[in-house]
């Protein structure tokens, strides 16, 4: 999608329009770099399936308007408080049921109570904006740490440069996106989706439908999984086949009319 990690973690469920094809991400002005103009980008079918799976596992109903205001990746101090308190309650139940050594459960409860105390102090000492900014930083750190764990667990992906920087990191996804979209279509479209500021983009005026059509043309190049790529290509072939079959009667009529015109010129008269 070309989204920055700081923009990604601030997305709400309602920012994702699952009804368009391809799915559209509406980036609010307050979360984009510069915080001036909103922008739109799109998701591949592969990314949409992964996102829907994530939302389902986190009990977020993307089809329910009541969930549109929920953040997809951000968690706030009040939410963490509720989680820690629920864990203490669960441990209470285990302590009552456990007849043997209960020290591990009581130790866990002590840790959760300490976290609750820290969070309560944080809530009292920080403004809402400060809490929000801290949640954004925490979410970015969590996503980066998750990516590092995945990359390091796969030897083929865990390559590093001479300066010890990893080949694969969040910003490398934007490099990949920019390169693929530019090579497959053009740099103006890539930069418009990525949110780059450029004088030449002042004259880039494609409407939403045109942008969706352009993205659909390059979606297969942005798809990572071979299985998804094959499935996407099969879908594209089926669409082309269906379109061709729809045009067959029209093509047959055109061919017959041309034949009739040729015969007439040769002196043939229809009965």
GROMACS .gro file of C-alpha atoms in nm:
model
  271
    1UNK     CA    1   0.000   0.000   0.000
    2UNK     CA    2   0.298   0.233   0.044
    3UNK     CA    3   0.173   0.342   0.388
    4UNK     CA    4   0.424   0.470   0.644
    5UNK     CA    5   0.445   0.279   0.973
    6UNK     CA    6   0.333   0.588   1.167
    7UNK     CA    7   0.023   0.610   0.948
    8UNK     CA    8  -0.044   0.238   0.965
    9UNK     CA    9  -0.067   0.220   1.344
   10UNK     CA   10  -0.318   0.507   1.356
   11UNK     CA   11  -0.571   0.354   1.118
   12UNK     CA   12  -0.927   0.303   1.236
   13UNK     CA   13  -1.158   0.028   1.109
   14UNK     CA   14  -1.370   0.290   0.933
   15UNK     CA   15  -1.069   0.410   0.734
   16UNK     CA   16  -1.075   0.085   0.534
   17UNK     CA   17  -1.340   0.071   0.262
   18UNK     CA   18  -1.392  -0.301   0.205
   19UNK     CA   19  -1.669  -0.232  -0.050
   20UNK     CA   20  -1.441  -0.102  -0.325
   21UNK     CA   21  -1.242  -0.322  -0.562
   22UNK     CA   22  -0.957  -0.305  -0.485
   23UNK     CA   23  -1.008  -0.223  -0.116
   24UNK     CA   24  -0.937   0.144  -0.041
   25UNK     CA   25  -0.749   0.287   0.258
   26UNK     CA   26  -0.860   0.641   0.343
   27UNK     CA   27  -0.577   0.811   0.531
   28UNK     CA   28  -0.710   1.096   0.745
   29UNK     CA   29  -0.529   1.429   0.725
   30UNK     CA   30  -0.435   1.419   1.094
   31UNK     CA   31  -0.237   1.095   1.057
   32UNK     CA   32  -0.049   1.157   0.731
   33UNK     CA   33   0.295   1.313   0.723
   34UNK     CA   34   0.255   1.690   0.731
   35UNK     CA   35  -0.104   1.656   0.861
   36UNK     CA   36  -0.242   1.872   0.577
   37UNK     CA   37  -0.406   1.666   0.304
   38UNK     CA   38  -0.580   1.328   0.335
   39UNK     CA   39  -0.493   1.068   0.075
   40UNK     CA   40  -0.603   0.730  -0.052
   41UNK     CA   41  -0.421   0.413  -0.134
   42UNK     CA   42  -0.523   0.050  -0.186
   43UNK     CA   43  -0.459  -0.301  -0.056
   44UNK     CA   44  -0.390  -0.619  -0.247
   45UNK     CA   45  -0.629  -0.911  -0.200
   46UNK     CA   46  -0.346  -1.085  -0.014
   47UNK     CA   47  -0.314  -0.797   0.234
   48UNK     CA   48  -0.694  -0.772   0.274
   49UNK     CA   49  -0.720  -1.141   0.367
   50UNK     CA   50  -0.442  -1.100   0.626
   51UNK     CA   51  -0.610  -0.788   0.767
   52UNK     CA   52  -0.951  -0.955   0.794
   53UNK     CA   53  -0.790  -1.250   0.972
   54UNK     CA   54  -0.621  -1.011   1.218
   55UNK     CA   55  -0.946  -0.823   1.285
   56UNK     CA   56  -1.139  -1.146   1.339
   57UNK     CA   57  -0.879  -1.280   1.584
   58UNK     CA   58  -0.899  -0.953   1.778
   59UNK     CA   59  -1.281  -0.963   1.783
   60UNK     CA   60  -1.318  -0.656   1.563
   61UNK     CA   61  -1.612  -0.670   1.323
   62UNK     CA   62  -1.511  -0.465   1.017
   63UNK     CA   63  -1.869  -0.486   0.884
   64UNK     CA   64  -2.023  -0.336   1.201
   65UNK     CA   65  -2.056   0.046   1.194
   66UNK     CA   66  -2.024   0.044   1.573
   67UNK     CA   67  -1.664  -0.073   1.528
   68UNK     CA   68  -1.567   0.188   1.267
   69UNK     CA   69  -1.416   0.421   1.528
   70UNK     CA   70  -1.196   0.148   1.677
   71UNK     CA   71  -0.825   0.166   1.615
   72UNK     CA   72  -0.683  -0.141   1.442
   73UNK     CA   73  -0.341  -0.143   1.610
   74UNK     CA   74  -0.347   0.116   1.889
   75UNK     CA   75  -0.423   0.027   2.250
   76UNK     CA   76  -0.463   0.291   2.519
   77UNK     CA   77  -0.386   0.289   2.893
   78UNK     CA   78  -0.752   0.236   2.989
   79UNK     CA   79  -0.774  -0.068   2.762
   80UNK     CA   80  -0.454  -0.214   2.907
   81UNK     CA   81  -0.588  -0.155   3.257
   82UNK     CA   82  -0.899  -0.356   3.174
   83UNK     CA   83  -0.684  -0.633   3.031
   84UNK     CA   84  -0.455  -0.653   3.335
   85UNK     CA   85  -0.753  -0.654   3.571
   86UNK     CA   86  -0.917  -0.935   3.372
   87UNK     CA   87  -0.593  -1.136   3.395
   88UNK     CA   88  -0.587  -1.093   3.773
   89UNK     CA   89  -0.947  -1.221   3.789
   90UNK     CA   90  -0.854  -1.524   3.579
   91UNK     CA   91  -0.559  -1.597   3.807
   92UNK     CA   92  -0.791  -1.574   4.109
   93UNK     CA   93  -1.001  -1.852   3.956
   94UNK     CA   94  -0.691  -2.064   3.896
   95UNK     CA   95  -0.571  -2.012   4.253
   96UNK     CA   96  -0.906  -2.133   4.386
   97UNK     CA   97  -0.895  -2.440   4.163
   98UNK     CA   98  -0.527  -2.521   4.214
   99UNK     CA   99  -0.456  -2.747   4.509
  100UNK     CA  100  -0.079  -2.753   4.469
  101UNK     CA  101   0.181  -2.478   4.450
  102UNK     CA  102   0.011  -2.145   4.383
  103UNK     CA  103   0.320  -1.925   4.390
  104UNK     CA  104   0.345  -1.888   4.010
  105UNK     CA  105  -0.013  -1.755   3.994
  106UNK     CA  106   0.043  -1.514   4.285
  107UNK     CA  107   0.370  -1.395   4.129
  108UNK     CA  108   0.187  -1.325   3.802
  109UNK     CA  109  -0.079  -1.132   3.993
  110UNK     CA  110   0.190  -0.922   4.161
  111UNK     CA  111   0.338  -0.837   3.821
  112UNK     CA  112  -0.001  -0.735   3.683
  113UNK     CA  113  -0.074  -0.520   3.992
  114UNK     CA  114   0.260  -0.347   3.944
  115UNK     CA  115   0.173  -0.276   3.581
  116UNK     CA  116  -0.166  -0.141   3.686
  117UNK     CA  117   0.002   0.095   3.934
  118UNK     CA  118   0.239   0.220   3.663
  119UNK     CA  119  -0.047   0.275   3.420
  120UNK     CA  120  -0.259   0.460   3.674
  121UNK     CA  121   0.035   0.693   3.745
  122UNK     CA  122   0.079   0.742   3.371
  123UNK     CA  123  -0.288   0.830   3.324
  124UNK     CA  124  -0.273   1.085   3.607
  125UNK     CA  125   0.050   1.249   3.493
  126UNK     CA  126  -0.002   1.262   3.115
  127UNK     CA  127  -0.245   1.456   2.900
  128UNK     CA  128  -0.469   1.272   2.652
  129UNK     CA  129  -0.246   1.383   2.364
  130UNK     CA  130   0.065   1.260   2.544
  131UNK     CA  131  -0.105   0.926   2.609
  132UNK     CA  132  -0.203   0.904   2.243
  133UNK     CA  133   0.149   0.986   2.122
  134UNK     CA  134   0.292   0.725   2.357
  135UNK     CA  135   0.045   0.465   2.231
  136UNK     CA  136   0.153   0.541   1.872
  137UNK     CA  137   0.520   0.493   1.963
  138UNK     CA  138   0.441   0.169   2.149
  139UNK     CA  139   0.240   0.032   1.856
  140UNK     CA  140   0.520   0.114   1.609
  141UNK     CA  141   0.774  -0.052   1.837
  142UNK     CA  142   0.552  -0.361   1.873
  143UNK     CA  143   0.510  -0.398   1.495
  144UNK     CA  144   0.881  -0.347   1.431
  145UNK     CA  145   0.971  -0.604   1.699
  146UNK     CA  146   0.724  -0.851   1.550
  147UNK     CA  147   0.872  -0.804   1.203
  148UNK     CA  148   1.226  -0.852   1.339
  149UNK     CA  149   1.126  -1.179   1.507
  150UNK     CA  150   0.969  -1.311   1.188
  151UNK     CA  151   1.260  -1.206   0.967
  152UNK     CA  152   1.524  -1.345   1.204
  153UNK     CA  153   1.342  -1.679   1.220
  154UNK     CA  154   1.384  -1.731   0.844
  155UNK     CA  155   1.751  -1.759   0.735
  156UNK     CA  156   1.676  -1.657   0.376
  157UNK     CA  157   1.520  -1.332   0.501
  158UNK     CA  158   1.763  -1.255   0.784
  159UNK     CA  159   2.034  -1.114   0.559
  160UNK     CA  160   2.214  -0.799   0.666
  161UNK     CA  161   2.417  -0.532   0.489
  162UNK     CA  162   2.782  -0.462   0.564
  163UNK     CA  163   2.669  -0.194   0.810
  164UNK     CA  164   2.468  -0.465   0.994
  165UNK     CA  165   2.131  -0.323   0.884
  166UNK     CA  166   1.867  -0.579   0.787
  167UNK     CA  167   1.762  -0.618   0.426
  168UNK     CA  168   1.397  -0.637   0.532
  169UNK     CA  169   1.251  -0.366   0.753
  170UNK     CA  170   0.938  -0.152   0.743
  171UNK     CA  171   1.086   0.117   0.521
  172UNK     CA  172   1.208  -0.144   0.272
  173UNK     CA  173   0.841  -0.221   0.204
  174UNK     CA  174   0.802   0.137   0.078
  175UNK     CA  175   1.113   0.092  -0.140
  176UNK     CA  176   0.958  -0.223  -0.282
  177UNK     CA  177   0.622  -0.053  -0.342
  178UNK     CA  178   0.779   0.252  -0.510
  179UNK     CA  179   0.996   0.037  -0.738
  180UNK     CA  180   0.720  -0.204  -0.841
  181UNK     CA  181   0.455   0.064  -0.906
  182UNK     CA  182   0.700   0.288  -1.094
  183UNK     CA  183   0.831   0.005  -1.311
  184UNK     CA  184   0.484  -0.139  -1.376
  185UNK     CA  185   0.299   0.188  -1.432
  186UNK     CA  186   0.458   0.526  -1.355
  187UNK     CA  187   0.627   0.719  -1.076
  188UNK     CA  188   0.346   0.978  -1.041
  189UNK     CA  189   0.096   0.709  -0.943
  190UNK     CA  190   0.345   0.557  -0.697
  191UNK     CA  191   0.417   0.889  -0.532
  192UNK     CA  192   0.049   0.982  -0.511
  193UNK     CA  193  -0.029   0.659  -0.325
  194UNK     CA  194   0.275   0.693  -0.099
  195UNK     CA  195   0.206   1.053  -0.002
  196UNK     CA  196   0.521   1.208  -0.147
  197UNK     CA  197   0.507   1.583  -0.195
  198UNK     CA  198   0.612   1.690  -0.542
  199UNK     CA  199   0.532   1.984  -0.766
  200UNK     CA  200   0.448   1.752  -1.056
  201UNK     CA  201   0.175   1.583  -0.845
  202UNK     CA  202  -0.012   1.913  -0.856
  203UNK     CA  203  -0.103   1.812  -1.212
  204UNK     CA  204  -0.182   1.449  -1.131
  205UNK     CA  205  -0.562   1.448  -1.134
  206UNK     CA  206  -0.689   1.092  -1.177
  207UNK     CA  207  -1.025   1.029  -1.011
  208UNK     CA  208  -1.094   0.745  -0.766
  209UNK     CA  209  -1.223   0.505  -1.030
  210UNK     CA  210  -0.921   0.563  -1.254
  211UNK     CA  211  -0.688   0.505  -0.960
  212UNK     CA  212  -0.861   0.178  -0.871
  213UNK     CA  213  -0.829   0.061  -1.230
  214UNK     CA  214  -0.460   0.151  -1.234
  215UNK     CA  215  -0.397  -0.032  -0.906
  216UNK     CA  216  -0.580  -0.341  -1.031
  217UNK     CA  217  -0.340  -0.360  -1.326
  218UNK     CA  218  -0.037  -0.386  -1.096
  219UNK     CA  219  -0.186  -0.582  -0.804
  220UNK     CA  220  -0.031  -0.912  -0.911
  221UNK     CA  221   0.317  -0.749  -0.909
  222UNK     CA  222   0.262  -0.634  -0.549
  223UNK     CA  223   0.147  -0.977  -0.432
  224UNK     CA  224   0.414  -1.161  -0.230
  225UNK     CA  225   0.282  -1.516  -0.195
  226UNK     CA  226   0.314  -1.735  -0.504
  227UNK     CA  227  -0.015  -1.905  -0.416
  228UNK     CA  228  -0.196  -1.572  -0.390
  229UNK     CA  229  -0.033  -1.451  -0.711
  230UNK     CA  230  -0.152  -1.760  -0.900
  231UNK     CA  231  -0.500  -1.726  -0.753
  232UNK     CA  232  -0.512  -1.357  -0.850
  233UNK     CA  233  -0.391  -1.432  -1.203
  234UNK     CA  234  -0.656  -1.706  -1.236
  235UNK     CA  235  -0.923  -1.459  -1.129
  236UNK     CA  236  -0.798  -1.211  -1.388
  237UNK     CA  237  -0.810  -1.478  -1.659
  238UNK     CA  238  -1.165  -1.573  -1.557
  239UNK     CA  239  -1.270  -1.208  -1.583
  240UNK     CA  240  -1.112  -1.179  -1.928
  241UNK     CA  241  -1.279  -1.504  -2.036
  242UNK     CA  242  -1.616  -1.385  -1.908
  243UNK     CA  243  -1.574  -1.051  -2.087
  244UNK     CA  244  -1.476  -1.230  -2.408
  245UNK     CA  245  -1.776  -1.466  -2.387
  246UNK     CA  246  -2.003  -1.168  -2.335
  247UNK     CA  247  -1.869  -1.011  -2.655
  248UNK     CA  248  -1.895  -1.327  -2.870
  249UNK     CA  249  -2.252  -1.260  -3.000
  250UNK     CA  250  -2.153  -0.905  -3.090
  251UNK     CA  251  -1.837  -1.023  -3.266
  252UNK     CA  252  -2.032  -1.293  -3.457
  253UNK     CA  253  -2.289  -1.036  -3.574
  254UNK     CA  254  -2.012  -0.801  -3.687
  255UNK     CA  255  -1.844  -1.085  -3.881
  256UNK     CA  256  -2.172  -1.186  -4.046
  257UNK     CA  257  -2.248  -0.828  -4.145
  258UNK     CA  258  -1.903  -0.791  -4.302
  259UNK     CA  259  -1.952  -1.115  -4.496
  260UNK     CA  260  -2.292  -0.994  -4.621
  261UNK     CA  261  -2.142  -0.661  -4.727
  262UNK     CA  262  -1.863  -0.842  -4.915
  263UNK     CA  263  -2.113  -1.070  -5.091
  264UNK     CA  264  -2.331  -0.775  -5.188
  265UNK     CA  265  -2.035  -0.603  -5.346
  266UNK     CA  266  -1.977  -0.920  -5.549
  267UNK     CA  267  -2.338  -0.914  -5.676
  268UNK     CA  268  -2.495  -1.163  -5.436
  269UNK     CA  269  -2.856  -1.093  -5.346
  270UNK     CA  270  -3.013  -1.219  -5.029
  271UNK     CA  271  -3.321  -1.444  -5.084
   0.00000   0.00000   0.00000
